[in-house]
Tab-separated table of N, CA and C in Angstrom:
chain	number	residue	atom	x	y	z
A	1	UNK	N	10.453	9.760	-18.687
A	1	UNK	CA	10.711	10.667	-19.701
A	1	UNK	C	11.398	10.108	-20.787
A	2	UNK	N	10.936	10.306	-22.072
A	2	UNK	CA	11.686	9.676	-23.265
A	2	UNK	C	13.032	10.352	-23.476
A	3	UNK	N	13.881	10.002	-24.408
A	3	UNK	CA	15.086	10.606	-24.602
A	3	UNK	C	14.686	11.842	-25.580
A	4	UNK	N	13.648	11.807	-26.474
A	4	UNK	CA	13.464	13.247	-27.063
A	4	UNK	C	12.391	14.196	-26.489
A	5	UNK	N	12.339	14.090	-24.971
A	5	UNK	CA	12.002	14.852	-24.081
A	5	UNK	C	10.189	14.911	-23.866
A	6	UNK	N	9.871	13.609	-24.684
A	6	UNK	CA	7.971	13.278	-24.088
A	6	UNK	C	8.111	13.017	-22.733
A	7	UNK	N	6.817	12.927	-22.073
A	7	UNK	CA	6.682	13.006	-20.788
A	7	UNK	C	5.571	11.726	-20.888
A	8	UNK	N	5.481	10.585	-20.330
A	8	UNK	CA	4.510	9.736	-20.237
A	8	UNK	C	3.890	9.496	-18.851
A	9	UNK	N	2.731	8.992	-18.812
A	9	UNK	CA	2.166	8.783	-17.461
A	9	UNK	C	1.518	7.144	-17.568
A	10	UNK	N	1.623	6.404	-16.745
A	10	UNK	CA	1.162	5.126	-16.727
A	10	UNK	C	-0.341	5.190	-15.940
A	11	UNK	N	-1.160	4.468	-17.217
A	11	UNK	CA	-2.671	4.193	-17.002
A	11	UNK	C	-3.058	3.195	-16.189
A	12	UNK	N	-4.211	2.846	-15.535
A	12	UNK	CA	-4.573	1.477	-15.174
A	12	UNK	C	-4.424	0.567	-16.348
A	13	UNK	N	-4.636	-0.685	-16.473
A	13	UNK	CA	-4.820	-1.593	-17.769
A	13	UNK	C	-6.126	-1.502	-17.854
A	14	UNK	N	-6.828	-1.998	-19.007
A	14	UNK	CA	-7.938	-1.577	-19.342
A	14	UNK	C	-9.304	-2.563	-18.715
A	15	UNK	N	-10.517	-1.773	-18.541
A	15	UNK	CA	-11.334	-2.377	-18.203
A	15	UNK	C	-12.586	-2.269	-19.257
A	16	UNK	N	-13.003	-3.343	-19.819
A	16	UNK	CA	-14.247	-3.106	-21.018
A	16	UNK	C	-15.511	-3.490	-20.142
A	17	UNK	N	-16.413	-2.716	-20.769
A	17	UNK	CA	-17.745	-2.782	-20.005
A	17	UNK	C	-18.805	-2.939	-21.068
A	18	UNK	N	-20.297	-2.926	-20.861
A	18	UNK	CA	-20.879	-3.101	-21.750
A	18	UNK	C	-20.954	-2.546	-23.132
A	19	UNK	N	-21.657	-2.905	-24.183
A	19	UNK	CA	-21.681	-2.184	-25.284
A	19	UNK	C	-23.128	-1.460	-25.679
A	20	UNK	N	-23.201	-0.307	-25.986
A	20	UNK	CA	-24.406	0.189	-25.794
A	20	UNK	C	-25.025	0.176	-27.594
A	21	UNK	N	-26.365	0.434	-27.680
A	21	UNK	CA	-26.798	0.417	-28.686
A	21	UNK	C	-26.826	1.814	-29.275
A	22	UNK	N	-26.424	2.056	-30.869
A	22	UNK	CA	-26.280	3.264	-31.229
A	22	UNK	C	-27.297	4.438	-31.194
A	23	UNK	N	-28.423	3.668	-31.095
A	23	UNK	CA	-29.504	4.527	-30.694
A	23	UNK	C	-29.606	5.416	-29.677
A	24	UNK	N	-28.750	4.581	-28.586
A	24	UNK	CA	-28.703	5.548	-27.382
A	24	UNK	C	-27.760	6.776	-27.415
A	25	UNK	N	-26.650	6.875	-28.415
A	25	UNK	CA	-25.693	7.773	-28.750
A	25	UNK	C	-26.196	8.779	-29.697
A	26	UNK	N	-26.725	8.225	-30.976
A	26	UNK	CA	-27.166	9.195	-32.183
A	26	UNK	C	-27.952	10.608	-31.419
A	27	UNK	N	-28.576	10.685	-30.738
A	27	UNK	CA	-29.428	11.889	-30.449
A	27	UNK	C	-28.629	12.870	-29.633
A	28	UNK	N	-27.433	12.194	-28.801
A	28	UNK	CA	-26.612	13.164	-28.147
A	28	UNK	C	-25.456	14.134	-29.146
A	29	UNK	N	-25.759	14.162	-30.616
A	29	UNK	CA	-24.979	14.406	-31.429
A	29	UNK	C	-26.082	14.992	-32.836
A	30	UNK	N	-26.994	14.675	-32.655
A	30	UNK	CA	-27.963	14.854	-33.635
A	30	UNK	C	-27.886	14.309	-35.036
A	31	UNK	N	-27.343	12.773	-34.594
A	31	UNK	CA	-26.760	12.103	-35.911
A	31	UNK	C	-28.508	11.417	-36.337
A	32	UNK	N	-28.407	10.988	-37.721
A	32	UNK	CA	-29.710	10.396	-38.098
A	32	UNK	C	-29.597	8.961	-37.603
A	33	UNK	N	-30.804	8.463	-37.547
A	33	UNK	CA	-30.666	6.603	-36.885
A	33	UNK	C	-29.843	6.039	-38.110
A	34	UNK	N	-29.041	5.308	-37.795
A	34	UNK	CA	-27.998	4.563	-38.650
A	34	UNK	C	-27.387	5.421	-39.686
A	35	UNK	N	-26.697	6.392	-39.422
A	35	UNK	CA	-25.900	7.037	-40.207
A	35	UNK	C	-24.853	8.059	-39.006
A	36	UNK	N	-23.554	8.089	-39.455
A	36	UNK	CA	-22.513	8.726	-38.848
A	36	UNK	C	-21.963	7.884	-37.885
A	37	UNK	N	-22.342	6.844	-37.207
A	37	UNK	CA	-21.711	5.983	-36.151
A	37	UNK	C	-20.685	4.854	-37.156
A	38	UNK	N	-19.618	4.786	-36.929
A	38	UNK	CA	-19.009	3.882	-37.500
A	38	UNK	C	-19.492	2.312	-37.230
A	39	UNK	N	-18.316	1.273	-37.706
A	39	UNK	CA	-18.665	0.112	-37.942
A	39	UNK	C	-18.224	-0.760	-36.779
A	40	UNK	N	-17.506	0.022	-35.784
A	40	UNK	CA	-16.931	-0.894	-34.278
A	40	UNK	C	-17.903	-0.520	-33.573
A	41	UNK	N	-17.755	-1.414	-32.314
A	41	UNK	CA	-18.759	-1.104	-31.029
A	41	UNK	C	-18.547	0.148	-30.559
A	42	UNK	N	-20.119	0.512	-30.170
A	42	UNK	CA	-20.217	1.761	-29.232
A	42	UNK	C	-20.098	1.123	-27.699
A	43	UNK	N	-18.760	1.156	-27.168
A	43	UNK	CA	-18.557	0.371	-25.685
A	43	UNK	C	-17.908	1.331	-24.461
A	44	UNK	N	-18.386	1.025	-23.476
A	44	UNK	CA	-17.564	1.734	-22.071
A	44	UNK	C	-16.180	0.842	-21.905
A	45	UNK	N	-15.289	1.742	-21.953
A	45	UNK	CA	-13.962	1.378	-21.567
A	45	UNK	C	-13.187	2.196	-20.218
A	46	UNK	N	-12.506	1.845	-19.696
A	46	UNK	CA	-11.648	2.823	-18.807
A	46	UNK	C	-10.276	2.107	-18.313
A	47	UNK	N	-9.466	2.892	-18.514
A	47	UNK	CA	-8.098	2.983	-17.881
A	47	UNK	C	-7.660	3.758	-16.794
A	48	UNK	N	-9.106	4.248	-16.105
A	48	UNK	CA	-8.944	5.161	-14.567
A	48	UNK	C	-10.169	6.047	-14.592
A	49	UNK	N	-10.593	6.213	-15.620
A	49	UNK	CA	-12.154	6.857	-15.480
A	49	UNK	C	-13.040	6.157	-16.910
A	50	UNK	N	-14.080	5.581	-16.620
A	50	UNK	CA	-15.026	5.145	-17.596
A	50	UNK	C	-15.442	6.163	-18.549
A	51	UNK	N	-15.267	5.854	-19.852
A	51	UNK	CA	-15.653	6.720	-21.022
A	51	UNK	C	-16.741	6.025	-22.054
A	52	UNK	N	-17.824	6.299	-22.676
A	52	UNK	CA	-18.220	5.398	-23.987
A	52	UNK	C	-17.392	6.040	-25.126
A	53	UNK	N	-16.892	5.030	-25.673
A	53	UNK	CA	-15.855	5.206	-26.825
A	53	UNK	C	-16.825	5.077	-28.075
A	54	UNK	N	-16.947	6.091	-29.054
A	54	UNK	CA	-17.753	5.987	-30.069
A	54	UNK	C	-17.074	6.458	-31.372
A	55	UNK	N	-17.049	5.085	-32.131
A	55	UNK	CA	-16.549	5.048	-33.346
A	55	UNK	C	-17.528	6.353	-34.743
A	56	UNK	N	-16.930	7.154	-35.248
A	56	UNK	CA	-17.380	7.874	-36.017
A	56	UNK	C	-17.231	7.691	-37.509
A	57	UNK	N	-17.811	7.739	-38.451
A	57	UNK	CA	-17.291	6.853	-39.595
A	57	UNK	C	-16.596	7.969	-40.547
A	58	UNK	N	-16.242	9.012	-40.257
A	58	UNK	CA	-15.089	10.095	-40.710
A	58	UNK	C	-14.673	11.114	-39.917
A	59	UNK	N	-13.728	11.513	-40.369
A	59	UNK	CA	-13.291	12.946	-39.563
A	59	UNK	C	-14.268	13.858	-40.026
A	60	UNK	N	-14.845	13.983	-40.845
A	60	UNK	CA	-15.728	15.577	-41.493
A	60	UNK	C	-16.641	15.274	-40.817
A	61	UNK	N	-17.705	14.078	-40.257
A	61	UNK	CA	-18.787	13.727	-39.719
A	61	UNK	C	-18.398	14.331	-38.146
A	62	UNK	N	-17.336	13.826	-37.715
A	62	UNK	CA	-17.086	14.069	-36.355
A	62	UNK	C	-16.944	15.040	-36.087
A	63	UNK	N	-15.917	16.241	-36.816
A	63	UNK	CA	-15.821	18.016	-37.168
A	63	UNK	C	-17.368	18.283	-37.036
A	64	UNK	N	-18.246	18.128	-37.800
A	64	UNK	CA	-19.401	18.537	-37.926
A	64	UNK	C	-20.749	18.015	-37.082
A	65	UNK	N	-20.166	17.292	-36.101
A	65	UNK	CA	-21.305	17.001	-35.152
A	65	UNK	C	-21.462	18.051	-34.229
A	66	UNK	N	-22.863	18.267	-33.995
A	66	UNK	CA	-22.799	19.514	-32.763
A	66	UNK	C	-23.569	18.700	-31.489
A	67	UNK	N	-22.812	18.641	-30.503
A	67	UNK	CA	-23.063	18.102	-29.519
A	67	UNK	C	-24.340	18.726	-28.826
A	68	UNK	N	-25.310	17.592	-27.904
A	68	UNK	CA	-26.054	17.962	-27.187
A	68	UNK	C	-25.816	17.594	-25.628
A	69	UNK	N	-25.341	18.634	-24.983
A	69	UNK	CA	-24.853	18.546	-23.807
A	69	UNK	C	-25.572	18.081	-22.566
A	70	UNK	N	-26.789	18.399	-22.748
A	70	UNK	CA	-27.802	17.991	-21.751
A	70	UNK	C	-28.010	16.453	-22.050
A	71	UNK	N	-28.077	15.782	-23.446
A	71	UNK	CA	-28.454	14.560	-23.609
A	71	UNK	C	-26.938	13.774	-23.042
A	72	UNK	N	-25.696	14.101	-23.585
A	72	UNK	CA	-24.688	13.588	-23.195
A	72	UNK	C	-24.543	13.224	-21.686
A	73	UNK	N	-24.816	14.341	-21.080
A	73	UNK	CA	-25.086	14.617	-19.405
A	73	UNK	C	-25.884	13.464	-18.910
A	74	UNK	N	-26.954	13.501	-19.430
A	74	UNK	CA	-28.369	12.452	-19.018
A	74	UNK	C	-27.684	10.993	-19.434
A	75	UNK	N	-27.153	10.748	-20.771
A	75	UNK	CA	-26.499	9.287	-20.925
A	75	UNK	C	-25.310	9.035	-19.905
A	76	UNK	N	-24.417	9.745	-19.593
A	76	UNK	CA	-23.324	9.748	-18.828
A	76	UNK	C	-23.868	9.054	-17.390
A	77	UNK	N	-24.844	9.904	-16.796
A	77	UNK	CA	-25.813	9.583	-15.854
A	77	UNK	C	-25.988	8.232	-15.572
A	78	UNK	N	-26.662	8.125	-16.547
A	78	UNK	CA	-27.323	6.758	-16.550
A	78	UNK	C	-26.314	5.525	-16.766
A	79	UNK	N	-25.488	5.643	-17.420
A	79	UNK	CA	-24.355	4.833	-17.619
A	79	UNK	C	-23.231	4.710	-16.697
A	80	UNK	N	-23.249	5.986	-15.571
A	80	UNK	CA	-22.281	5.937	-14.657
A	80	UNK	C	-20.779	5.905	-15.230
A	81	UNK	N	-20.765	6.885	-16.277
A	81	UNK	CA	-19.329	6.960	-16.887
A	81	UNK	C	-18.873	8.511	-16.919
A	82	UNK	N	-17.764	8.755	-17.166
A	82	UNK	CA	-17.577	10.282	-16.987
A	82	UNK	C	-18.158	11.024	-18.385
A	83	UNK	N	-18.257	10.295	-19.327
A	83	UNK	CA	-18.520	11.001	-20.571
A	83	UNK	C	-18.074	10.271	-22.077
A	84	UNK	N	-18.505	10.840	-23.156
A	84	UNK	CA	-18.131	10.570	-24.763
A	84	UNK	C	-16.860	10.471	-25.104
A	85	UNK	N	-16.102	9.761	-25.587
A	85	UNK	CA	-14.845	10.122	-26.315
A	85	UNK	C	-15.067	9.307	-27.405
A	86	UNK	N	-15.381	10.240	-28.589
A	86	UNK	CA	-15.743	10.133	-30.236
A	86	UNK	C	-14.550	10.024	-31.065
A	87	UNK	N	-14.340	9.164	-31.936
A	87	UNK	CA	-13.245	9.273	-32.680
A	87	UNK	C	-13.479	9.029	-34.001
A	88	UNK	N	-12.524	9.187	-34.969
A	88	UNK	CA	-12.777	8.850	-36.673
A	88	UNK	C	-11.517	8.316	-36.673
A	89	UNK	N	-10.961	6.944	-37.235
A	89	UNK	CA	-9.629	6.852	-37.770
A	89	UNK	C	-9.042	7.678	-38.748
A	90	UNK	N	-8.140	8.100	-39.306
A	90	UNK	CA	-7.707	8.359	-40.357
A	90	UNK	C	-7.084	8.296	-41.284
A	91	UNK	N	-5.780	7.234	-41.230
A	91	UNK	CA	-5.126	6.455	-42.157
A	91	UNK	C	-4.228	7.779	-42.857
A	92	UNK	N	-3.935	8.682	-41.897
A	92	UNK	CA	-2.995	9.612	-42.507
A	92	UNK	C	-1.568	10.000	-41.676
A	93	UNK	N	-0.852	9.154	-42.745
A	93	UNK	CA	0.539	8.974	-41.911
A	93	UNK	C	0.652	8.441	-40.486
A	94	UNK	N	1.285	8.922	-39.516
A	94	UNK	CA	1.278	8.234	-38.369
A	94	UNK	C	0.382	8.464	-37.541
A	95	UNK	N	-0.618	9.756	-37.846
A	95	UNK	CA	-1.939	9.759	-36.838
A	95	UNK	C	-2.911	8.495	-37.044
A	96	UNK	N	-3.505	8.080	-35.908
A	96	UNK	CA	-4.035	6.987	-35.718
A	96	UNK	C	-5.792	7.534	-36.132
A	97	UNK	N	-5.989	8.447	-35.160
A	97	UNK	CA	-7.288	9.329	-35.181
A	97	UNK	C	-7.386	10.398	-34.681
A	98	UNK	N	-8.715	11.145	-35.003
A	98	UNK	CA	-8.901	12.510	-34.553
A	98	UNK	C	-9.827	12.225	-33.831
A	99	UNK	N	-10.104	12.834	-32.480
A	99	UNK	CA	-11.034	12.555	-31.311
A	99	UNK	C	-11.642	14.110	-30.724
A	100	UNK	N	-12.781	13.879	-30.061
A	100	UNK	CA	-13.691	14.875	-29.500
A	100	UNK	C	-13.951	14.247	-28.162
A	101	UNK	N	-13.888	14.959	-27.012
A	101	UNK	CA	-14.313	14.459	-25.588
A	101	UNK	C	-15.259	15.410	-25.224
A	102	UNK	N	-16.309	14.744	-24.531
A	102	UNK	CA	-17.229	15.447	-23.854
A	102	UNK	C	-17.758	15.105	-22.609
A	103	UNK	N	-17.720	15.664	-21.515
A	103	UNK	CA	-17.765	15.240	-20.196
A	103	UNK	C	-18.799	16.573	-19.360
A	104	UNK	N	-19.896	16.810	-19.955
A	104	UNK	CA	-20.653	17.747	-19.444
A	104	UNK	C	-21.166	17.781	-18.260
A	105	UNK	N	-21.434	16.193	-17.691
A	105	UNK	CA	-21.583	16.011	-16.356
A	105	UNK	C	-20.882	16.679	-15.376
A	106	UNK	N	-19.861	16.846	-15.621
A	106	UNK	CA	-18.555	16.985	-14.731
A	106	UNK	C	-18.191	18.673	-15.042
A	107	UNK	N	-19.012	19.307	-15.888
A	107	UNK	CA	-18.801	20.803	-16.238
A	107	UNK	C	-17.792	20.728	-17.253
A	108	UNK	N	-17.488	19.907	-18.086
A	108	UNK	CA	-16.480	20.304	-19.218
A	108	UNK	C	-17.303	19.778	-20.154
A	109	UNK	N	-17.699	20.886	-21.269
A	109	UNK	CA	-18.663	20.498	-22.507
A	109	UNK	C	-17.773	19.912	-23.185
A	110	UNK	N	-16.496	20.647	-23.747
A	110	UNK	CA	-15.473	19.563	-24.473
A	110	UNK	C	-13.993	19.970	-24.227
A	111	UNK	N	-13.383	18.948	-24.270
A	111	UNK	CA	-11.917	19.046	-23.964
A	111	UNK	C	-11.090	18.698	-24.972
A	112	UNK	N	-9.774	19.738	-24.729
A	112	UNK	CA	-9.059	19.979	-25.851
A	112	UNK	C	-7.862	18.452	-25.990
A	113	UNK	N	-7.698	17.853	-24.530
A	113	UNK	CA	-6.893	16.887	-24.546
A	113	UNK	C	-7.187	15.887	-23.354
A	114	UNK	N	-7.321	14.477	-23.568
A	114	UNK	CA	-7.540	13.719	-22.686
A	114	UNK	C	-6.827	12.356	-22.767
A	115	UNK	N	-5.715	12.391	-21.547
A	115	UNK	CA	-4.798	11.015	-21.490
A	115	UNK	C	-5.612	9.906	-21.318
A	116	UNK	N	-6.495	9.707	-20.199
A	116	UNK	CA	-7.192	8.479	-19.849
A	116	UNK	C	-8.142	8.160	-20.829
A	117	UNK	N	-8.616	9.154	-21.602
A	117	UNK	CA	-9.781	8.737	-22.702
A	117	UNK	C	-8.912	8.276	-23.784
A	118	UNK	N	-8.037	8.761	-24.049
A	118	UNK	CA	-7.169	8.395	-25.280
A	118	UNK	C	-6.395	7.143	-24.788
A	119	UNK	N	-6.141	6.921	-23.773
A	119	UNK	CA	-5.688	5.515	-23.405
A	119	UNK	C	-6.878	4.466	-23.151
A	120	UNK	N	-8.092	4.788	-23.177
A	120	UNK	CA	-8.931	3.542	-23.142
A	120	UNK	C	-9.086	3.607	-24.586
A	121	UNK	N	-9.045	4.527	-25.601
A	121	UNK	CA	-9.009	4.653	-26.884
A	121	UNK	C	-8.015	3.252	-27.638
A	122	UNK	N	-6.977	3.877	-27.249
A	122	UNK	CA	-6.207	2.542	-27.932
A	122	UNK	C	-6.160	1.642	-27.272
A	123	UNK	N	-6.685	1.300	-26.012
A	123	UNK	CA	-6.908	-0.121	-25.828
A	123	UNK	C	-8.068	-0.727	-26.428
A	124	UNK	N	-9.076	0.028	-26.779
A	124	UNK	CA	-10.389	-0.288	-27.485
A	124	UNK	C	-9.622	-0.959	-29.023
A	125	UNK	N	-9.083	0.324	-29.516
A	125	UNK	CA	-8.415	-0.119	-31.034
A	125	UNK	C	-7.343	-1.425	-30.892
A	126	UNK	N	-6.574	-1.459	-29.870
A	126	UNK	CA	-5.729	-2.838	-29.845
A	126	UNK	C	-6.701	-4.249	-29.930
A	127	UNK	N	-7.952	-3.745	-29.086
A	127	UNK	CA	-8.669	-5.131	-29.185
A	127	UNK	C	-9.505	-5.573	-30.456
A	128	UNK	N	-9.854	-4.116	-31.099
A	128	UNK	CA	-10.884	-4.310	-32.284
A	128	UNK	C	-10.401	-3.911	-33.739
A	129	UNK	N	-9.360	-3.435	-33.902
A	129	UNK	CA	-8.897	-2.800	-34.893
A	129	UNK	C	-7.169	-3.133	-35.313
A	130	UNK	N	-6.616	-2.361	-34.648
A	130	UNK	CA	-5.188	-2.222	-34.703
A	130	UNK	C	-4.413	-2.705	-33.615
A	131	UNK	N	-3.594	-3.687	-34.057
A	131	UNK	CA	-2.685	-4.282	-32.502
A	131	UNK	C	-1.252	-3.546	-32.487
A	132	UNK	N	-1.120	-2.436	-31.901
A	132	UNK	CA	0.188	-1.405	-32.489
A	132	UNK	C	0.687	-1.385	-30.882
A	133	UNK	N	1.870	-1.136	-30.939
A	133	UNK	CA	2.307	-0.401	-29.840
A	133	UNK	C	2.185	0.911	-29.277
A	134	UNK	N	2.046	1.887	-30.460
A	134	UNK	CA	1.974	2.875	-30.432
A	134	UNK	C	0.925	3.938	-31.009
A	135	UNK	N	0.019	4.678	-30.678
A	135	UNK	CA	-1.082	5.378	-31.183
A	135	UNK	C	-1.037	6.796	-30.876
A	136	UNK	N	-1.099	7.344	-32.114
A	136	UNK	CA	-1.423	9.211	-32.166
A	136	UNK	C	-2.506	9.646	-32.211
A	137	UNK	N	-2.721	10.284	-31.237
A	137	UNK	CA	-4.386	10.880	-31.273
A	137	UNK	C	-4.203	12.371	-31.685
A	138	UNK	N	-5.252	13.315	-32.340
A	138	UNK	CA	-5.149	14.236	-32.170
A	138	UNK	C	-6.645	14.840	-31.743
A	139	UNK	N	-6.725	15.823	-30.765
A	139	UNK	CA	-7.960	16.218	-30.356
A	139	UNK	C	-7.775	17.740	-30.037
A	140	UNK	N	-8.940	18.144	-30.023
A	140	UNK	CA	-9.067	19.837	-29.984
A	140	UNK	C	-9.462	20.826	-31.008
A	141	UNK	N	-9.325	19.973	-32.386
A	141	UNK	CA	-10.065	20.627	-33.846
A	141	UNK	C	-10.856	22.049	-33.600
A	142	UNK	N	-12.023	21.471	-33.093
A	142	UNK	CA	-13.190	22.189	-32.987
A	142	UNK	C	-13.086	23.358	-32.027
A	143	UNK	N	-11.883	23.162	-30.865
A	143	UNK	CA	-11.876	24.501	-30.043
A	143	UNK	C	-10.604	25.297	-30.327
A	144	UNK	N	-10.011	25.060	-31.388
A	144	UNK	CA	-8.810	25.449	-32.007
A	144	UNK	C	-7.748	25.601	-31.137
A	145	UNK	N	-7.889	24.203	-30.251
A	145	UNK	CA	-6.488	24.148	-29.511
A	145	UNK	C	-6.418	22.598	-29.562
A	146	UNK	N	-5.410	22.410	-30.636
A	146	UNK	CA	-5.092	21.130	-31.144
A	146	UNK	C	-3.834	20.471	-30.217
A	147	UNK	N	-4.465	19.359	-29.799
A	147	UNK	CA	-3.456	18.581	-29.126
A	147	UNK	C	-3.063	17.373	-30.012
A	148	UNK	N	-1.634	16.875	-29.525
A	148	UNK	CA	-1.430	15.608	-30.149
A	148	UNK	C	-1.118	14.518	-28.810
A	149	UNK	N	-1.846	13.641	-28.814
A	149	UNK	CA	-1.539	12.633	-27.660
A	149	UNK	C	-0.875	11.513	-28.064
A	150	UNK	N	0.224	10.702	-27.419
A	150	UNK	CA	0.544	9.914	-27.725
A	150	UNK	C	0.295	8.690	-26.631
A	151	UNK	N	-0.135	7.409	-27.232
A	151	UNK	CA	-0.325	6.373	-26.437
A	151	UNK	C	0.411	4.985	-26.522
A	152	UNK	N	1.136	4.790	-25.715
A	152	UNK	CA	2.106	3.288	-25.860
A	152	UNK	C	1.212	2.312	-24.993
A	153	UNK	N	1.021	1.330	-25.861
A	153	UNK	CA	0.536	0.031	-25.298
A	153	UNK	C	1.702	-0.890	-25.140
A	154	UNK	N	1.767	-1.800	-23.984
A	154	UNK	CA	2.401	-3.132	-23.813
A	154	UNK	C	1.579	-3.969	-23.774
A	155	UNK	N	1.715	-5.228	-24.614
A	155	UNK	CA	0.785	-6.365	-24.676
A	155	UNK	C	1.304	-7.531	-24.970
A	156	UNK	N	0.923	-8.745	-24.625
A	156	UNK	CA	1.187	-10.215	-25.098
A	156	UNK	C	-0.155	-10.421	-25.721
A	157	UNK	N	0.231	-10.654	-27.172
A	157	UNK	CA	-1.132	-11.188	-27.743
A	157	UNK	C	-2.171	-10.131	-27.841
A	158	UNK	N	-3.314	-10.457	-26.884
A	158	UNK	CA	-4.417	-9.855	-27.332
A	158	UNK	C	-4.542	-9.208	-25.492
A	159	UNK	N	-3.688	-9.450	-24.884
A	159	UNK	CA	-3.657	-9.084	-23.127
A	159	UNK	C	-2.653	-7.705	-23.132
A	160	UNK	N	-3.409	-6.521	-22.953
A	160	UNK	CA	-2.472	-5.547	-22.422
A	160	UNK	C	-1.968	-5.610	-20.978
A	161	UNK	N	-0.913	-5.271	-20.713
A	161	UNK	CA	0.053	-5.169	-19.727
A	161	UNK	C	0.176	-3.836	-19.367
A	162	UNK	N	-0.091	-3.040	-19.752
A	162	UNK	CA	0.335	-1.436	-19.548
A	162	UNK	C	-0.076	-0.882	-20.562
A	163	UNK	N	-0.210	0.662	-19.955
A	163	UNK	CA	-0.756	1.916	-21.161
A	163	UNK	C	-0.450	3.033	-20.560
A	164	UNK	N	0.268	4.147	-21.473
A	164	UNK	CA	0.775	5.146	-21.128
A	164	UNK	C	0.631	6.305	-22.041
A	165	UNK	N	0.145	7.358	-21.414
A	165	UNK	CA	-0.456	8.410	-22.256
A	165	UNK	C	0.629	9.758	-21.893
A	166	UNK	N	0.760	10.160	-23.147
A	166	UNK	CA	1.949	11.366	-23.183
A	166	UNK	C	2.033	12.310	-24.179
A	167	UNK	N	3.245	12.951	-23.978
A	167	UNK	CA	3.399	13.997	-25.142
A	167	UNK	C	4.457	14.935	-24.947
A	168	UNK	N	4.330	16.224	-25.993
A	168	UNK	CA	5.374	17.341	-25.559
A	168	UNK	C	4.482	18.365	-25.205
A	169	UNK	N	5.102	19.008	-24.236
A	169	UNK	CA	4.109	20.058	-23.716
A	169	UNK	C	4.971	21.304	-23.806
A	170	UNK	N	4.400	22.482	-23.722
A	170	UNK	CA	5.106	23.952	-24.043
A	170	UNK	C	4.456	25.016	-22.906
A	171	UNK	N	4.844	25.687	-22.593
A	171	UNK	CA	4.611	26.602	-21.585
A	171	UNK	C	4.436	27.855	-22.522
A	172	UNK	N	3.180	28.537	-22.523
A	172	UNK	CA	2.417	29.750	-23.412
A	172	UNK	C	3.237	30.690	-22.457
A	173	UNK	N	3.866	31.584	-22.962
A	173	UNK	CA	4.154	33.076	-22.538
A	173	UNK	C	3.260	33.935	-22.257
A	174	UNK	N	3.014	34.240	-20.745
A	174	UNK	CA	1.976	35.039	-20.391
A	174	UNK	C	2.497	36.630	-20.264
A	175	UNK	N	1.962	37.431	-21.173
A	175	UNK	CA	2.486	39.059	-20.863
A	175	UNK	C	1.276	39.678	-20.003
A	176	UNK	N	1.857	40.376	-18.894
A	176	UNK	CA	0.720	41.043	-17.834
A	176	UNK	C	1.110	42.517	-18.532
A	177	UNK	N	-0.140	43.158	-18.589
A	177	UNK	CA	0.114	44.751	-18.958
A	177	UNK	C	-0.938	45.250	-17.584
A	178	UNK	N	0.102	46.132	-17.347
A	178	UNK	CA	-0.385	46.902	-15.859
A	178	UNK	C	-0.557	48.243	-16.537
A	179	UNK	N	-2.060	48.659	-16.340
A	179	UNK	CA	-2.237	50.056	-16.691
A	179	UNK	C	-2.484	51.104	-15.718
A	180	UNK	N	-1.808	52.062	-15.573
A	180	UNK	CA	-2.118	53.093	-14.549
A	180	UNK	C	-3.484	54.012	-14.902
């Protein structure tokens, strides 16, 4: 636990797997060939659970993607992974990226917060884009359940020695109404 009340959980150090051809992922979101996917590689990464990390060219394209859950489940099964973690870099203040996570093979069409996937994303960004010790991701916009996930990366040069997911939580008050 941090001094300010944030809670963090350590994940496994990253494992990087094969890269995928963009054409394998585009049909999962109705994207036209050669458009929508960003310039970074599409790659499977794991810090506990294996996800396909997919860079999207802009937050607007990310938000407007229409997932084909059957196609995502099929690709996940073929690639022996949990699902797809799509992201777009923002450049807005301290926010690193906005994300969407899909795991329909396991009964989760879209998830509003995923610690292991965002840890994998932070390690991916550390390798390809931005070497930082702290990344901040937002997820859940399309579900109207916005989550802010913080990831701390401990590294020496290019080698990640520790990765931690966390944030701030709150408990929603639940009122029970008993009708006679």
